[in-house]
XYZ file of C-alpha atoms in Angstrom:
582
model
C 152.068 146.005 100.004
C 150.801 149.116 101.859
C 147.987 148.578 104.313
C 148.821 144.868 104.959
C 151.302 143.193 107.255
C 154.541 141.630 106.080
C 153.222 138.167 106.580
C 150.237 138.434 104.327
C 150.012 136.197 101.422
C 147.326 136.704 98.786
C 146.520 137.725 95.108
C 146.058 141.294 93.860
C 142.289 140.637 93.741
C 142.223 139.922 97.523
C 144.131 143.097 98.103
C 141.610 145.118 96.077
C 138.774 143.659 97.985
C 140.362 144.422 101.320
C 140.898 147.964 100.339
C 137.365 148.391 99.077
C 136.079 147.007 102.352
C 138.252 149.475 104.364
C 136.863 152.447 102.289
C 133.252 151.198 102.877
C 133.973 151.142 106.672
C 135.442 154.620 106.584
C 132.384 155.865 104.679
C 130.039 154.319 107.347
C 132.180 155.910 110.140
C 131.877 159.305 108.485
C 128.029 158.945 108.185
C 127.862 158.109 111.753
C 129.852 161.032 112.828
C 127.725 163.296 110.730
C 124.602 162.037 112.378
C 126.056 162.505 115.711
C 127.038 166.140 114.869
C 123.602 166.709 113.477
C 122.062 165.477 116.633
C 124.217 167.547 118.825
C 123.603 170.709 116.639
C 119.849 170.056 116.924
C 119.988 169.971 120.661
C 121.945 173.180 120.733
C 119.477 175.017 118.597
C 116.360 176.770 119.734
C 114.345 173.621 119.780
C 112.455 173.829 116.507
C 113.200 170.258 115.486
C 113.230 168.000 118.630
C 112.817 164.310 118.591
C 109.829 162.911 120.212
C 107.789 166.199 120.150
C 104.769 167.131 118.064
C 104.550 170.133 115.852
C 102.325 172.011 118.213
C 104.698 171.500 121.124
C 107.643 172.554 119.052
C 105.862 175.858 118.004
C 104.701 176.517 121.554
C 108.292 176.146 122.880
C 109.856 178.344 120.333
C 107.183 180.928 120.725
C 107.519 181.148 124.525
C 111.367 181.724 124.071
C 110.780 184.522 121.616
C 108.080 186.268 123.653
C 109.907 186.937 126.803
C 108.710 190.144 128.644
C 106.072 192.612 127.560
C 105.363 192.667 123.859
C 102.706 194.473 121.748
C 99.883 192.560 120.006
C 101.367 193.291 116.622
C 104.866 191.924 117.624
C 103.066 188.971 119.254
C 101.291 188.074 115.892
C 104.352 188.769 113.765
C 106.571 186.462 115.871
C 103.975 183.738 115.883
C 103.785 183.894 112.012
C 107.546 184.087 111.662
C 108.082 181.017 113.744
C 105.393 179.122 111.923
C 106.943 179.899 108.479
C 110.324 179.000 109.726
C 109.169 175.686 110.904
C 107.430 174.914 107.660
C 110.556 175.745 105.712
C 112.623 173.367 107.784
C 110.099 170.801 107.235
C 110.165 171.183 103.456
C 113.922 171.207 103.440
C 114.017 167.997 105.353
C 111.564 166.318 102.964
C 113.520 167.515 99.983
C 116.670 166.236 101.404
C 115.151 162.722 102.021
C 113.844 162.638 98.478
C 117.199 163.465 97.076
C 118.770 160.728 99.081
C 116.293 158.255 97.836
C 116.670 159.321 94.234
C 120.621 158.935 94.630
C 120.095 155.393 96.061
C 117.877 154.449 93.289
C 120.387 155.901 90.688
C 123.171 153.921 92.319
C 121.201 150.688 92.098
C 120.236 151.261 88.463
C 123.901 151.901 87.539
C 124.983 148.623 89.409
C 122.271 146.712 87.488
C 123.576 148.220 84.099
C 127.114 147.210 84.924
C 126.024 143.619 85.797
C 123.966 143.323 82.521
C 126.595 144.891 80.412
C 129.455 142.518 81.303
C 129.737 138.880 81.624
C 129.713 137.664 85.231
C 131.516 134.821 87.038
C 130.593 133.485 90.349
C 133.733 135.127 91.926
C 133.442 138.479 89.939
C 130.770 140.215 91.953
C 133.287 141.767 94.280
C 135.304 143.138 91.369
C 132.151 144.587 89.799
C 131.032 146.314 92.905
C 134.264 148.198 93.483
C 134.843 151.810 92.774
C 136.800 153.341 89.917
C 139.892 153.759 92.036
C 139.700 150.022 92.901
C 139.615 149.134 89.169
C 142.605 151.215 88.487
C 144.534 149.705 91.368
C 143.534 146.251 90.047
C 144.783 147.106 86.642
C 148.148 148.316 88.010
C 148.610 145.390 90.433
C 147.553 142.694 87.944
C 150.181 143.878 85.313
C 149.882 141.931 82.141
C 147.136 139.546 83.604
C 144.136 139.901 81.297
C 140.747 137.983 81.406
C 139.265 136.666 78.064
C 135.780 137.598 77.079
C 133.202 135.143 78.248
C 129.887 134.668 76.372
C 126.951 132.307 76.350
C 127.112 128.611 75.331
C 125.008 128.274 72.201
C 124.638 124.442 72.773
C 122.723 124.851 76.071
C 118.925 124.432 75.880
C 117.269 127.646 77.019
C 113.605 126.972 75.980
C 112.581 126.564 79.669
C 113.808 130.096 80.489
C 111.095 132.842 80.525
C 110.828 134.811 77.374
C 108.143 137.385 76.988
C 108.292 137.616 73.204
C 108.113 133.709 72.862
C 105.179 133.760 75.368
C 103.343 136.422 73.452
C 103.711 134.530 70.229
C 102.508 131.285 71.780
C 99.488 133.134 73.231
C 98.620 134.557 69.901
C 99.015 131.100 68.351
C 96.678 129.713 70.984
C 94.000 132.298 70.310
C 94.280 131.729 66.534
C 93.884 127.996 66.921
C 91.062 128.438 69.499
C 89.051 130.671 67.049
C 89.856 128.156 64.050
C 88.558 125.247 66.196
C 85.479 127.106 67.358
C 84.802 128.046 63.715
C 85.069 124.509 62.587
C 82.862 123.172 65.408
C 80.163 125.719 64.505
C 80.362 124.428 60.899
C 79.885 120.896 62.164
C 76.937 121.800 64.280
C 75.297 123.486 61.336
C 75.523 120.447 59.039
C 72.143 118.873 58.239
C 71.466 115.389 59.644
C 69.422 112.649 58.127
C 67.941 110.377 60.912
C 66.117 107.050 60.383
C 63.725 106.262 63.307
C 60.851 104.102 64.164
C 57.705 105.078 65.969
C 57.016 102.236 68.412
C 53.646 101.545 69.752
C 54.072 97.734 70.074
C 54.848 97.637 66.458
C 57.493 99.614 64.367
C 56.497 102.384 61.875
C 59.802 103.490 60.257
C 60.205 107.042 59.034
C 63.171 109.198 57.838
C 63.718 112.888 58.605
C 65.722 114.543 55.839
C 66.703 118.199 55.384
C 65.000 118.315 52.053
C 61.526 117.378 53.407
C 58.909 119.886 54.358
C 59.287 119.240 57.994
C 61.595 121.052 60.305
C 65.173 120.019 59.471
C 67.481 118.642 62.079
C 71.129 119.722 62.454
C 73.968 118.062 64.201
C 74.034 120.762 66.985
C 70.298 120.444 67.764
C 69.204 118.832 71.062
C 67.078 115.689 71.085
C 64.037 117.882 72.039
C 64.099 119.614 68.619
C 64.390 116.313 66.812
C 61.250 115.110 68.741
C 59.346 118.273 67.676
C 60.093 117.465 64.032
C 59.018 113.842 64.523
C 55.738 115.015 66.124
C 55.098 117.226 63.040
C 55.791 114.282 60.714
C 53.715 111.700 62.632
C 50.806 113.943 63.459
C 48.761 113.265 60.245
C 48.969 109.465 60.621
C 48.643 108.945 64.417
C 45.942 110.383 66.429
C 47.763 110.016 69.823
C 50.703 111.947 68.590
C 48.622 115.022 67.698
C 47.713 115.697 71.234
C 50.990 114.547 72.865
C 53.680 117.222 73.742
C 57.267 116.956 73.075
C 57.984 116.295 76.772
C 55.910 113.176 76.620
C 57.909 111.636 73.807
C 61.070 109.550 74.310
C 63.931 108.824 72.002
C 65.509 105.419 72.504
C 68.734 104.604 70.749
C 70.641 101.324 71.175
C 68.394 100.391 74.351
C 69.235 103.724 76.001
C 66.756 106.549 76.614
C 68.549 109.738 75.681
C 67.391 112.771 77.652
C 66.001 115.817 75.669
C 68.892 118.150 76.713
C 71.550 116.092 75.023
C 72.537 117.152 71.548
C 73.524 114.958 68.487
C 76.907 116.920 68.440
C 77.779 115.603 71.913
C 77.101 112.021 70.956
C 79.095 112.370 67.731
C 82.108 114.182 69.374
C 82.289 111.825 72.354
C 81.674 108.727 70.256
C 79.190 107.604 72.831
C 77.971 103.987 72.600
C 74.898 102.105 73.891
C 74.248 98.515 74.717
C 73.924 97.290 71.123
C 75.787 99.681 68.973
C 77.046 103.282 68.589
C 74.994 106.242 69.507
C 76.616 108.552 66.861
C 75.322 106.754 63.790
C 71.649 107.532 62.853
C 71.235 105.386 59.814
C 70.544 101.784 59.636
C 73.368 99.307 58.523
C 74.420 95.763 59.323
C 77.952 94.484 60.181
C 78.815 92.182 57.234
C 82.031 90.255 57.735
C 83.633 87.495 55.693
C 85.937 86.557 58.528
C 84.918 86.515 62.147
C 87.344 88.453 64.327
C 86.492 89.246 67.888
C 89.352 91.907 68.214
C 87.630 94.166 65.634
C 84.651 96.099 66.876
C 81.352 95.618 65.218
C 80.100 98.341 62.973
C 76.289 98.176 62.954
C 73.585 100.661 63.732
C 69.920 100.219 64.506
C 66.981 102.647 64.055
C 66.246 104.621 67.098
C 62.666 104.470 68.501
C 60.345 107.172 69.280
C 57.968 106.204 72.063
C 55.143 107.839 73.841
C 55.986 108.122 77.675
C 52.481 106.796 78.552
C 53.044 103.611 76.520
C 56.553 103.199 78.000
C 55.201 103.450 81.638
C 52.449 100.923 80.814
C 54.707 98.393 79.084
C 58.174 98.803 80.623
C 58.067 95.317 82.122
C 57.698 93.664 78.649
C 60.383 93.196 76.149
C 61.901 95.231 74.496
C 61.062 98.113 76.856
C 62.379 96.089 79.835
C 65.928 96.424 78.347
C 65.723 100.223 78.053
C 67.744 102.368 80.512
C 68.326 105.951 80.903
C 71.614 107.247 79.517
C 73.959 108.048 82.387
C 77.176 109.715 81.328
C 78.801 108.975 84.662
C 78.773 105.187 83.956
C 81.870 104.500 81.898
C 80.647 101.123 80.782
C 78.892 102.424 77.783
C 82.095 104.182 76.753
C 84.801 101.999 78.025
C 83.517 98.468 77.402
C 82.629 98.944 73.795
C 84.836 101.721 72.575
C 88.209 100.158 71.830
C 89.571 96.791 70.798
C 88.773 93.866 73.107
C 91.779 91.550 73.883
C 91.023 87.965 73.566
C 91.017 86.335 76.902
C 90.474 82.587 77.413
C 89.310 81.119 80.651
C 90.963 77.806 81.682
C 88.238 75.149 81.596
C 89.695 73.210 84.475
C 89.789 76.284 86.765
C 86.323 77.364 85.738
C 84.873 73.858 86.613
C 86.766 73.860 89.917
C 85.019 77.248 90.659
C 81.606 75.735 89.883
C 82.328 72.753 92.050
C 83.481 74.891 94.903
C 80.363 76.888 94.705
C 78.067 74.051 95.017
C 80.129 72.696 97.874
C 82.371 70.124 96.358
C 86.146 69.861 97.134
C 88.619 71.277 94.463
C 92.171 70.502 93.714
C 94.487 71.052 96.665
C 97.166 72.721 94.551
C 94.722 75.267 93.160
C 93.430 75.986 96.753
C 96.972 76.738 97.831
C 97.625 79.149 95.012
C 94.294 80.900 95.537
C 95.179 81.345 99.329
C 98.499 82.691 98.392
C 96.932 85.344 96.211
C 94.206 86.107 98.734
C 96.671 86.661 101.652
C 98.927 89.097 99.897
C 98.290 92.931 100.067
C 98.972 94.654 96.590
C 98.375 98.082 95.367
C 97.124 99.322 91.984
C 99.490 100.079 89.134
C 99.528 103.511 87.585
C 97.786 103.760 84.199
C 95.441 100.964 84.820
C 91.721 101.667 85.072
C 88.890 99.262 85.909
C 85.081 99.280 85.778
C 82.402 96.622 86.171
C 78.778 95.991 85.370
C 76.091 93.333 85.913
C 75.063 92.697 82.335
C 71.952 90.842 82.973
C 71.140 92.087 86.335
C 70.943 95.843 86.608
C 69.176 95.633 90.025
C 72.190 93.743 91.415
C 69.885 91.052 92.881
C 71.982 87.793 93.616
C 70.037 84.611 94.140
C 71.741 82.425 96.997
C 73.433 79.340 95.667
C 73.030 80.311 91.900
C 75.702 81.652 89.498
C 75.796 85.332 88.801
C 77.878 86.922 86.094
C 79.907 90.117 86.448
C 81.755 91.744 83.587
C 85.072 93.493 84.486
C 86.623 95.946 81.934
C 90.242 96.946 82.405
C 92.080 99.670 80.330
C 95.829 99.717 79.935
C 97.167 103.317 79.678
C 100.629 102.441 80.914
C 103.893 101.816 79.130
C 104.089 98.070 79.554
C 101.842 95.164 78.870
C 99.471 94.022 81.537
C 99.080 90.322 82.362
C 95.806 89.434 84.034
C 96.280 86.610 86.651
C 92.763 86.327 88.125
C 89.702 87.903 89.745
C 88.524 87.310 93.333
C 85.848 88.870 95.531
C 84.456 88.758 99.088
C 81.082 89.445 100.788
C 80.923 91.640 103.872
C 78.313 92.933 106.295
C 76.922 96.409 105.258
C 77.136 98.059 108.539
C 80.704 96.778 109.424
C 83.086 96.117 106.599
C 85.597 94.476 108.690
C 83.214 91.520 109.328
C 83.686 89.066 106.472
C 80.786 86.857 105.566
C 82.116 84.689 102.753
C 85.274 84.547 100.450
C 84.293 83.912 96.879
C 86.499 81.554 94.937
C 89.131 83.153 92.709
C 88.798 82.751 88.908
C 92.102 82.363 87.034
C 92.898 83.419 83.473
C 95.504 82.093 81.015
C 96.951 84.057 78.040
C 95.397 87.139 79.210
C 97.920 89.776 78.137
C 96.768 93.362 77.434
C 98.965 95.597 75.260
C 99.362 99.370 75.883
C 96.304 101.518 74.913
C 93.997 98.503 74.671
C 90.908 97.636 76.769
C 89.758 94.127 77.659
C 86.710 92.684 79.315
C 86.793 89.561 81.534
C 83.724 87.621 82.942
C 83.620 86.817 86.513
C 81.030 84.161 87.568
C 80.465 83.786 91.347
C 77.810 82.378 93.751
C 77.136 83.128 97.399
C 76.288 80.368 99.734
C 72.828 78.914 99.604
C 72.552 79.138 103.277
C 73.123 82.936 103.391
C 70.293 84.808 104.987
C 68.569 87.056 102.448
C 69.354 90.785 102.736
C 71.718 93.514 101.652
C 75.437 92.705 101.682
C 78.609 94.448 100.516
C 80.570 92.902 97.581
C 84.182 93.790 97.018
C 85.970 92.539 93.970
C 89.638 92.691 93.036
C 91.421 91.971 89.652
C 95.015 90.742 90.134
C 97.578 91.488 87.330
C 101.340 91.860 86.883
C 103.199 94.604 85.132
C 106.939 93.676 84.150
C 106.799 90.701 86.635
C 105.497 92.771 89.708
C 102.025 91.819 90.836
C 99.310 94.489 91.468
C 95.521 94.503 92.116
C 92.766 96.930 91.616
C 89.318 97.184 93.137
C 86.659 97.009 90.237
C 83.609 96.880 92.425
C 82.870 97.968 95.982
C 79.066 98.272 96.506
C 75.831 96.817 97.825
C 74.169 93.719 96.406
C 70.773 92.220 97.355
C 70.887 88.489 98.179
C 67.464 86.642 97.703
C 66.507 83.007 98.003
C 66.791 81.068 94.765
C 63.544 79.011 95.080
C 61.224 81.951 94.945
C 57.778 81.131 96.360
C 58.561 77.355 96.523
C 61.317 77.876 99.103
C 60.986 76.358 102.602
C 60.714 79.763 104.321
C 58.202 81.059 101.812
C 55.981 78.017 102.178
C 56.112 78.152 105.929
C 55.239 81.784 105.979
C 52.313 81.257 103.602
C 50.998 78.305 105.639
C 51.284 80.254 108.941
C 49.281 83.235 107.366
C 46.535 80.904 106.142
C 46.247 79.210 109.528
C 46.030 82.620 111.267
C 43.355 83.687 108.753
C 41.332 80.539 109.472
C 41.564 81.030 113.291
C 40.500 84.632 112.894
C 37.466 83.608 110.732
C 36.410 80.957 113.348
C 36.550 83.390 116.145
C 34.542 85.956 114.202
C 31.944 83.340 113.419
C 31.549 82.359 116.981
C 31.145 85.936 118.064
C 28.471 86.489 115.417
C 26.493 83.356 116.473
C 26.714 84.385 120.088
C 25.218 87.727 119.437
C 22.398 86.586 117.010
C 21.319 83.554 119.010
C 17.735 83.952 120.606
C 16.237 81.632 123.354
C 12.637 80.335 122.947
C 10.149 81.281 125.748
C 7.856 78.333 127.189
C 4.341 79.424 128.206
C 3.266 78.113 131.660
C -0.167 76.472 132.176
C -1.845 76.429 135.530
C -3.503 73.072 136.440
C -4.608 74.073 139.939
C -4.570 71.396 142.633
C -5.817 68.605 140.411
C -3.433 65.702 140.183
C -2.626 64.099 136.854
C -1.170 61.009 138.310
C -2.606 57.835 136.848
C -2.620 56.167 140.256
C -5.221 58.599 141.409
C -7.840 57.307 138.825
C -7.501 53.650 139.617
C -10.700 53.490 141.514
C -12.621 54.665 138.415
C -11.422 51.932 136.236
C -14.269 49.958 134.602
C -16.838 52.637 135.151
C -18.615 54.703 132.485
C -16.727 57.802 133.506
C -13.352 56.185 132.837
C -14.347 55.152 129.416
C -15.633 58.615 128.665
C -12.351 60.169 129.775
C -10.270 57.776 127.771
C -12.341 58.344 124.648
C -11.847 62.148 124.883
C -7.994 61.682 125.256
C -7.919 59.582 122.150
C -9.857 62.048 120.140
C -7.499 64.916 121.164
C -4.492 62.872 120.050
C -6.138 62.253 116.714
């Protein structure tokens, strides 16, 4: 084979590739030689195009060479103009040449891309595609009868993940169509009339119904609570004097023990299936849940009439039932939506474990085996499982006030969004100092559960009853609660509460510390009163002045009159003294 040594061993394709590379090297050598020759010719020229010089310097140099000796003014101007024109023409030619070269390169790239798209490619066929026509002829001659079969796409391969502009445009159009359809349907829902049964509450109930057919302002599903209260004011104004002068901002709408703000709309409550403490917020009629068979796994379907209350009345009576149960709707709290929305799994608390927890709270000793199990679960460090969400709430103690030594109930809701069943093993908690979470104050006893299996897409609620030590100093502490569960035999734990609680004494005013403080205060008040009384007496006391009587040198001693005894003068003096005394 020409161009190769006698000892070379290879295929015809390798030979074609070697020849192509040799031609490329020769073409590069020719380009280098042309550049060198151009550079040399440029140096030999008059210096119109010199590397590293500005256009002004080039013009000045050329003009100096052309104007050697004496020349006239006309010749001077003419040579100057000719040199400038020549320089501009050379610059234009250079720019045109560069543009032509760029166009040729772009043309070559386009032709290569067309070849690559037009024929099927293999991983080793790029070198064959990039060769020249002469190389292809040489390959055909050297390969002889060797022919390649036509390769195409495999129809069984999934290609949906590949980008496709037509498919993406169709999907975008479909999205826009569905979006418009959904918006149109929601607008129709918002414009539907709504019949609402409510009760004006001023200590007693006055039930009314707002219907679309009445003469008052109709209420639609898309209207906010403020519009509904305006219609209520118009309906109640003829019957209640206080409503006539009250503004809409001073009226409250209470539904299922939740005060719903004016900016919320009925549409939001209906779409989100919002729930209150005692029933749904998306039903506005009144109906009871009548069942023939009691089943705790089926959610209650009952609705109560919402209450319309004047704000002044609520502020005056919010410490009295039923206003004491009312709370403002807070959409950030998932308890209203999570605890009551879906099916509640039935979970039974072991009676023996529960009694051991109560005994441990009051200070008695529990079973040794249970203590060892609790210590094992307390000492291990577990992580939370994916798809498991938890939330907690104090059902009877929204202020989170915990009496020392008394039981406090905490509800823990767990939602299973995973792919496997969740088995709840128990709940534990601990009390820490608020300023340093590392300092542990008390480990609360763990509550265990039996038969607590939560299927997928199901939510369950577990009660956790705990009590802090009766000797704990009143104040603010951090409570951290964990729920321990297993998924497919592997244990996990999740933090359901990490916040502050207020520990108070259980005895109230009759506690020892309170009695001591009250007695001390009374004693201090008595001492202060005595001191004040003594000061007042000291300032108001007046001393009596005794008038002095001069008696001269006469002596009043009885021994001085002894010589007068028995005489008429002595009798006269004694008679006068007696008469004075009388």
